[in-house]
């Protein structure tokens, strides 16, 4: 079933660069049940974060994408941990408005580009980044960020590739996010700290709203 998202026209996305501009932090979310997804997403919107990456790391992921896309006004919903060409079509049909992949093998990259959805493809090395640039992508995901050399590595990338911009994800915390955002080639960061597992399990949407508000106010260090 194809879902019609409720996101306003002003939030229409052309490419990955538009995704980077939505908020300082993209929440990377794993939900254990579809029922958690809508109140969680609404809490993020109330806190000033109008974007969410719902990963396919749980069986509830696909249904959660569909629920948020069809029920949460003002939220741009992306699909994360997309690892196969088949998943690309599944999340598009569910209403995902952008794709996030942890890596960029040829068949997955081809399917993601063919979908027409904005894409943040994962890259952890300069060769992978240049491969994505050859495919026409100038915005991408730096993953796993801390394990792939952290801020010093991504800062060095800006020398030979000043046109590339990134959403670093993996190991970033509320304490380190501002330092990442200070890098000239970083548009936003991805993080899971906005939606702690215990808060989601307990339905503590007020806590998630407060964490979203703190993230929305982040400025480069």
mmCIF file of C-alpha atoms in Angstrom:
data_model
loop_
_atom_site.group_PDB
_atom_site.id
_atom_site.type_symbol
_atom_site.label_atom_id
_atom_site.label_comp_id
_atom_site.label_asym_id
_atom_site.label_seq_id
_atom_site.Cartn_x
_atom_site.Cartn_y
_atom_site.Cartn_z
ATOM 1 C CA UNK A 1 0.000 0.000 0.000
ATOM 2 C CA UNK A 2 1.392 3.418 -0.962
ATOM 3 C CA UNK A 3 1.109 6.065 1.738
ATOM 4 C CA UNK A 4 0.566 9.788 1.110
ATOM 5 C CA UNK A 5 2.709 11.735 3.614
ATOM 6 C CA UNK A 6 1.274 14.698 5.493
ATOM 7 C CA UNK A 7 4.452 16.787 5.449
ATOM 8 C CA UNK A 8 3.829 20.366 4.230
ATOM 9 C CA UNK A 9 4.864 21.359 0.729
ATOM 10 C CA UNK A 10 7.544 23.610 2.236
ATOM 11 C CA UNK A 11 9.317 20.486 3.478
ATOM 12 C CA UNK A 12 9.478 18.868 0.026
ATOM 13 C CA UNK A 13 12.943 17.475 -0.528
ATOM 14 C CA UNK A 14 14.911 17.608 -3.755
ATOM 15 C CA UNK A 15 18.092 15.811 -2.667
ATOM 16 C CA UNK A 16 20.273 14.805 0.254
ATOM 17 C CA UNK A 17 21.463 18.364 0.750
ATOM 18 C CA UNK A 18 17.903 19.356 1.622
ATOM 19 C CA UNK A 19 17.795 16.590 4.234
ATOM 20 C CA UNK A 20 20.940 17.986 5.877
ATOM 21 C CA UNK A 21 19.229 21.357 6.292
ATOM 22 C CA UNK A 22 16.143 20.156 8.166
ATOM 23 C CA UNK A 23 17.603 20.124 11.684
ATOM 24 C CA UNK A 24 20.964 20.081 13.498
ATOM 25 C CA UNK A 25 20.286 16.469 14.520
ATOM 26 C CA UNK A 26 18.477 13.686 12.687
ATOM 27 C CA UNK A 27 17.134 11.257 15.305
ATOM 28 C CA UNK A 28 18.096 7.688 14.419
ATOM 29 C CA UNK A 29 15.278 5.592 15.820
ATOM 30 C CA UNK A 30 14.669 1.901 16.434
ATOM 31 C CA UNK A 31 11.121 1.078 17.500
ATOM 32 C CA UNK A 32 9.990 -2.240 18.953
ATOM 33 C CA UNK A 33 6.337 -1.708 18.040
ATOM 34 C CA UNK A 34 4.473 0.321 15.458
ATOM 35 C CA UNK A 35 2.335 1.824 18.229
ATOM 36 C CA UNK A 36 5.359 3.655 19.638
ATOM 37 C CA UNK A 37 6.175 5.438 16.404
ATOM 38 C CA UNK A 38 3.438 8.074 16.124
ATOM 39 C CA UNK A 39 3.588 9.517 19.676
ATOM 40 C CA UNK A 40 7.391 9.434 19.494
ATOM 41 C CA UNK A 41 7.427 11.369 16.221
ATOM 42 C CA UNK A 42 4.898 13.886 17.551
ATOM 43 C CA UNK A 43 7.090 14.478 20.592
ATOM 44 C CA UNK A 44 10.054 15.224 18.315
ATOM 45 C CA UNK A 45 7.989 17.696 16.279
ATOM 46 C CA UNK A 46 6.820 19.454 19.455
ATOM 47 C CA UNK A 47 10.461 19.760 20.497
ATOM 48 C CA UNK A 48 11.414 21.391 17.200
ATOM 49 C CA UNK A 49 12.867 18.417 15.299
ATOM 50 C CA UNK A 50 10.853 17.924 12.071
ATOM 51 C CA UNK A 51 12.813 14.947 10.742
ATOM 52 C CA UNK A 52 13.207 11.326 11.781
ATOM 53 C CA UNK A 53 15.172 8.361 10.460
ATOM 54 C CA UNK A 54 13.295 5.178 11.331
ATOM 55 C CA UNK A 55 15.612 2.249 10.842
ATOM 56 C CA UNK A 56 14.791 -1.185 9.526
ATOM 57 C CA UNK A 57 16.697 -2.781 12.405
ATOM 58 C CA UNK A 58 13.464 -4.099 13.900
ATOM 59 C CA UNK A 59 10.464 -5.886 12.447
ATOM 60 C CA UNK A 60 8.348 -2.844 13.314
ATOM 61 C CA UNK A 61 10.439 -0.477 11.196
ATOM 62 C CA UNK A 62 8.491 -0.623 7.955
ATOM 63 C CA UNK A 63 5.111 -0.278 9.662
ATOM 64 C CA UNK A 64 6.441 2.561 11.784
ATOM 65 C CA UNK A 65 7.520 4.464 8.661
ATOM 66 C CA UNK A 66 4.063 4.057 7.163
ATOM 67 C CA UNK A 67 2.342 5.159 10.381
ATOM 68 C CA UNK A 68 4.455 8.290 10.835
ATOM 69 C CA UNK A 69 4.254 9.246 7.149
ATOM 70 C CA UNK A 70 0.471 9.051 7.176
ATOM 71 C CA UNK A 71 -0.350 10.349 10.660
ATOM 72 C CA UNK A 72 2.248 12.879 11.869
ATOM 73 C CA UNK A 73 1.784 16.405 10.519
ATOM 74 C CA UNK A 74 4.993 18.331 9.945
ATOM 75 C CA UNK A 75 7.376 15.375 10.147
ATOM 76 C CA UNK A 76 9.761 14.373 7.365
ATOM 77 C CA UNK A 77 10.249 10.626 7.693
ATOM 78 C CA UNK A 78 13.227 8.787 6.295
ATOM 79 C CA UNK A 79 14.094 5.102 6.193
ATOM 80 C CA UNK A 80 17.415 4.076 7.685
ATOM 81 C CA UNK A 81 19.502 0.906 7.577
ATOM 82 C CA UNK A 82 18.304 0.273 4.026
ATOM 83 C CA UNK A 83 20.612 -2.526 2.887
ATOM 84 C CA UNK A 84 18.943 -4.247 -0.092
ATOM 85 C CA UNK A 85 17.369 -3.103 -3.371
ATOM 86 C CA UNK A 86 14.086 -4.738 -2.322
ATOM 87 C CA UNK A 87 13.953 -2.613 0.827
ATOM 88 C CA UNK A 88 14.287 0.540 -1.276
ATOM 89 C CA UNK A 89 10.946 -0.125 -2.944
ATOM 90 C CA UNK A 90 9.326 -1.286 0.302
ATOM 91 C CA UNK A 91 10.146 1.912 2.190
ATOM 92 C CA UNK A 92 9.151 4.080 -0.762
ATOM 93 C CA UNK A 93 5.760 2.372 -0.860
ATOM 94 C CA UNK A 94 5.449 2.888 2.909
ATOM 95 C CA UNK A 95 5.846 6.651 2.480
ATOM 96 C CA UNK A 96 9.496 7.265 3.289
ATOM 97 C CA UNK A 97 10.655 10.633 1.969
ATOM 98 C CA UNK A 98 14.369 9.949 2.001
ATOM 99 C CA UNK A 99 16.715 6.963 2.232
ATOM 100 C CA UNK A 100 19.715 6.362 4.453
ATOM 101 C CA UNK A 101 22.074 3.474 3.768
ATOM 102 C CA UNK A 102 25.013 2.370 5.962
ATOM 103 C CA UNK A 103 27.117 1.706 2.873
ATOM 104 C CA UNK A 104 26.881 1.986 -0.887
ATOM 105 C CA UNK A 105 27.482 -1.277 -2.777
ATOM 106 C CA UNK A 106 26.689 -0.975 -6.502
ATOM 107 C CA UNK A 107 23.274 -2.699 -6.687
ATOM 108 C CA UNK A 108 21.960 -0.935 -3.583
ATOM 109 C CA UNK A 109 23.219 2.436 -4.809
ATOM 110 C CA UNK A 110 21.653 1.872 -8.240
ATOM 111 C CA UNK A 111 18.267 1.024 -6.713
ATOM 112 C CA UNK A 112 18.392 3.952 -4.313
ATOM 113 C CA UNK A 113 19.201 6.430 -7.080
ATOM 114 C CA UNK A 114 16.516 4.961 -9.326
ATOM 115 C CA UNK A 115 13.886 5.431 -6.603
ATOM 116 C CA UNK A 116 13.956 9.194 -7.044
ATOM 117 C CA UNK A 117 14.065 9.691 -3.271
ATOM 118 C CA UNK A 118 16.699 11.926 -1.677
ATOM 119 C CA UNK A 119 19.562 9.745 -0.512
ATOM 120 C CA UNK A 120 22.146 9.875 2.246
ATOM 121 C CA UNK A 121 24.365 6.970 1.260
ATOM 122 C CA UNK A 122 26.896 5.761 3.778
ATOM 123 C CA UNK A 123 30.624 6.250 3.279
ATOM 124 C CA UNK A 124 33.488 5.689 5.696
ATOM 125 C CA UNK A 125 36.521 6.211 3.454
ATOM 126 C CA UNK A 126 37.665 8.774 0.929
ATOM 127 C CA UNK A 127 37.369 6.219 -1.879
ATOM 128 C CA UNK A 128 33.749 5.534 -0.963
ATOM 129 C CA UNK A 129 33.052 9.264 -0.788
ATOM 130 C CA UNK A 130 34.559 9.853 -4.223
ATOM 131 C CA UNK A 131 32.579 6.922 -5.630
ATOM 132 C CA UNK A 132 29.366 8.540 -4.414
ATOM 133 C CA UNK A 133 30.491 11.880 -5.809
ATOM 134 C CA UNK A 134 31.006 10.217 -9.211
ATOM 135 C CA UNK A 135 27.380 9.074 -8.978
ATOM 136 C CA UNK A 136 26.283 12.693 -8.560
ATOM 137 C CA UNK A 137 25.913 12.810 -4.770
ATOM 138 C CA UNK A 138 27.416 15.688 -2.820
ATOM 139 C CA UNK A 139 25.582 15.019 0.462
ATOM 140 C CA UNK A 140 26.131 11.718 2.233
ATOM 141 C CA UNK A 141 26.306 9.910 5.559
ATOM 142 C CA UNK A 142 29.695 9.512 7.262
ATOM 143 C CA UNK A 143 29.373 6.164 9.027
ATOM 144 C CA UNK A 144 30.448 4.852 11.442
ATOM 145 C CA UNK A 145 31.665 8.333 12.300
ATOM 146 C CA UNK A 146 33.764 7.849 15.421
ATOM 147 C CA UNK A 147 35.097 4.443 14.373
ATOM 148 C CA UNK A 148 36.049 5.744 10.907
ATOM 149 C CA UNK A 149 38.462 8.365 12.187
ATOM 150 C CA UNK A 150 36.137 10.836 13.844
ATOM 151 C CA UNK A 151 36.357 14.583 13.442
ATOM 152 C CA UNK A 152 40.043 14.649 12.419
ATOM 153 C CA UNK A 153 39.335 12.363 9.452
ATOM 154 C CA UNK A 154 36.288 14.267 8.246
ATOM 155 C CA UNK A 155 38.090 17.581 8.681
ATOM 156 C CA UNK A 156 40.930 16.286 6.481
ATOM 157 C CA UNK A 157 38.411 15.229 3.802
ATOM 158 C CA UNK A 158 37.382 18.862 3.363
ATOM 159 C CA UNK A 159 40.772 19.620 1.790
ATOM 160 C CA UNK A 160 40.498 17.524 -1.387
ATOM 161 C CA UNK A 161 36.687 17.413 -1.415
ATOM 162 C CA UNK A 162 35.369 20.814 -0.293
ATOM 163 C CA UNK A 163 32.120 20.303 -2.216
ATOM 164 C CA UNK A 164 31.030 17.295 -0.139
ATOM 165 C CA UNK A 165 28.782 17.643 2.913
ATOM 166 C CA UNK A 166 27.987 15.058 5.518
ATOM 167 C CA UNK A 167 25.673 13.777 8.200
ATOM 168 C CA UNK A 168 28.100 11.987 10.551
ATOM 169 C CA UNK A 169 26.396 9.150 12.419
ATOM 170 C CA UNK A 170 27.729 6.551 14.809
ATOM 171 C CA UNK A 171 29.066 7.229 18.278
ATOM 172 C CA UNK A 172 27.981 10.876 18.388
ATOM 173 C CA UNK A 173 26.490 12.106 21.661
ATOM 174 C CA UNK A 174 24.795 15.216 22.963
ATOM 175 C CA UNK A 175 28.174 16.234 24.411
ATOM 176 C CA UNK A 176 30.095 15.900 21.123
ATOM 177 C CA UNK A 177 27.441 16.984 18.606
ATOM 178 C CA UNK A 178 28.330 20.693 18.671
ATOM 179 C CA UNK A 179 31.984 19.965 17.900
ATOM 180 C CA UNK A 180 30.938 17.885 14.894
ATOM 181 C CA UNK A 181 28.583 20.624 13.722
ATOM 182 C CA UNK A 182 31.489 23.078 13.808
ATOM 183 C CA UNK A 183 33.185 21.276 10.915
ATOM 184 C CA UNK A 184 32.634 23.203 7.659
ATOM 185 C CA UNK A 185 31.564 20.079 5.746
ATOM 186 C CA UNK A 186 28.981 18.906 8.298
ATOM 187 C CA UNK A 187 25.347 19.853 7.706
ATOM 188 C CA UNK A 188 23.845 17.888 10.580
ATOM 189 C CA UNK A 189 24.566 14.847 12.706
ATOM 190 C CA UNK A 190 22.653 11.633 13.284
ATOM 191 C CA UNK A 191 22.068 10.455 16.813
ATOM 192 C CA UNK A 192 20.110 7.997 18.888
ATOM 193 C CA UNK A 193 20.315 9.907 22.175
ATOM 194 C CA UNK A 194 17.105 11.842 21.445
ATOM 195 C CA UNK A 195 15.022 8.687 21.800
ATOM 196 C CA UNK A 196 16.449 6.606 24.682
ATOM 197 C CA UNK A 197 15.153 3.039 24.774
ATOM 198 C CA UNK A 198 13.833 3.377 28.324
ATOM 199 C CA UNK A 199 11.933 6.567 27.495
ATOM 200 C CA UNK A 200 10.369 4.957 24.429
ATOM 201 C CA UNK A 201 9.465 1.788 26.342
ATOM 202 C CA UNK A 202 7.836 3.837 29.135
ATOM 203 C CA UNK A 203 6.069 6.217 26.760
ATOM 204 C CA UNK A 204 7.886 9.156 28.328
ATOM 205 C CA UNK A 205 7.163 11.493 25.441
ATOM 206 C CA UNK A 206 7.804 14.586 27.574
ATOM 207 C CA UNK A 207 11.410 13.507 28.047
ATOM 208 C CA UNK A 208 11.834 12.948 24.325
ATOM 209 C CA UNK A 209 10.302 16.359 23.596
ATOM 210 C CA UNK A 210 12.803 17.973 25.989
ATOM 211 C CA UNK A 211 15.745 16.161 24.385
ATOM 212 C CA UNK A 212 14.498 17.262 20.964
ATOM 213 C CA UNK A 213 14.308 20.874 22.120
ATOM 214 C CA UNK A 214 17.920 20.697 23.321
ATOM 215 C CA UNK A 215 19.010 19.213 19.994
ATOM 216 C CA UNK A 216 17.093 21.787 17.983
ATOM 217 C CA UNK A 217 18.978 24.533 19.806
ATOM 218 C CA UNK A 218 22.423 23.057 19.089
ATOM 219 C CA UNK A 219 24.936 25.383 17.532
ATOM 220 C CA UNK A 220 28.472 24.658 16.349
ATOM 221 C CA UNK A 221 31.030 24.698 19.168
#
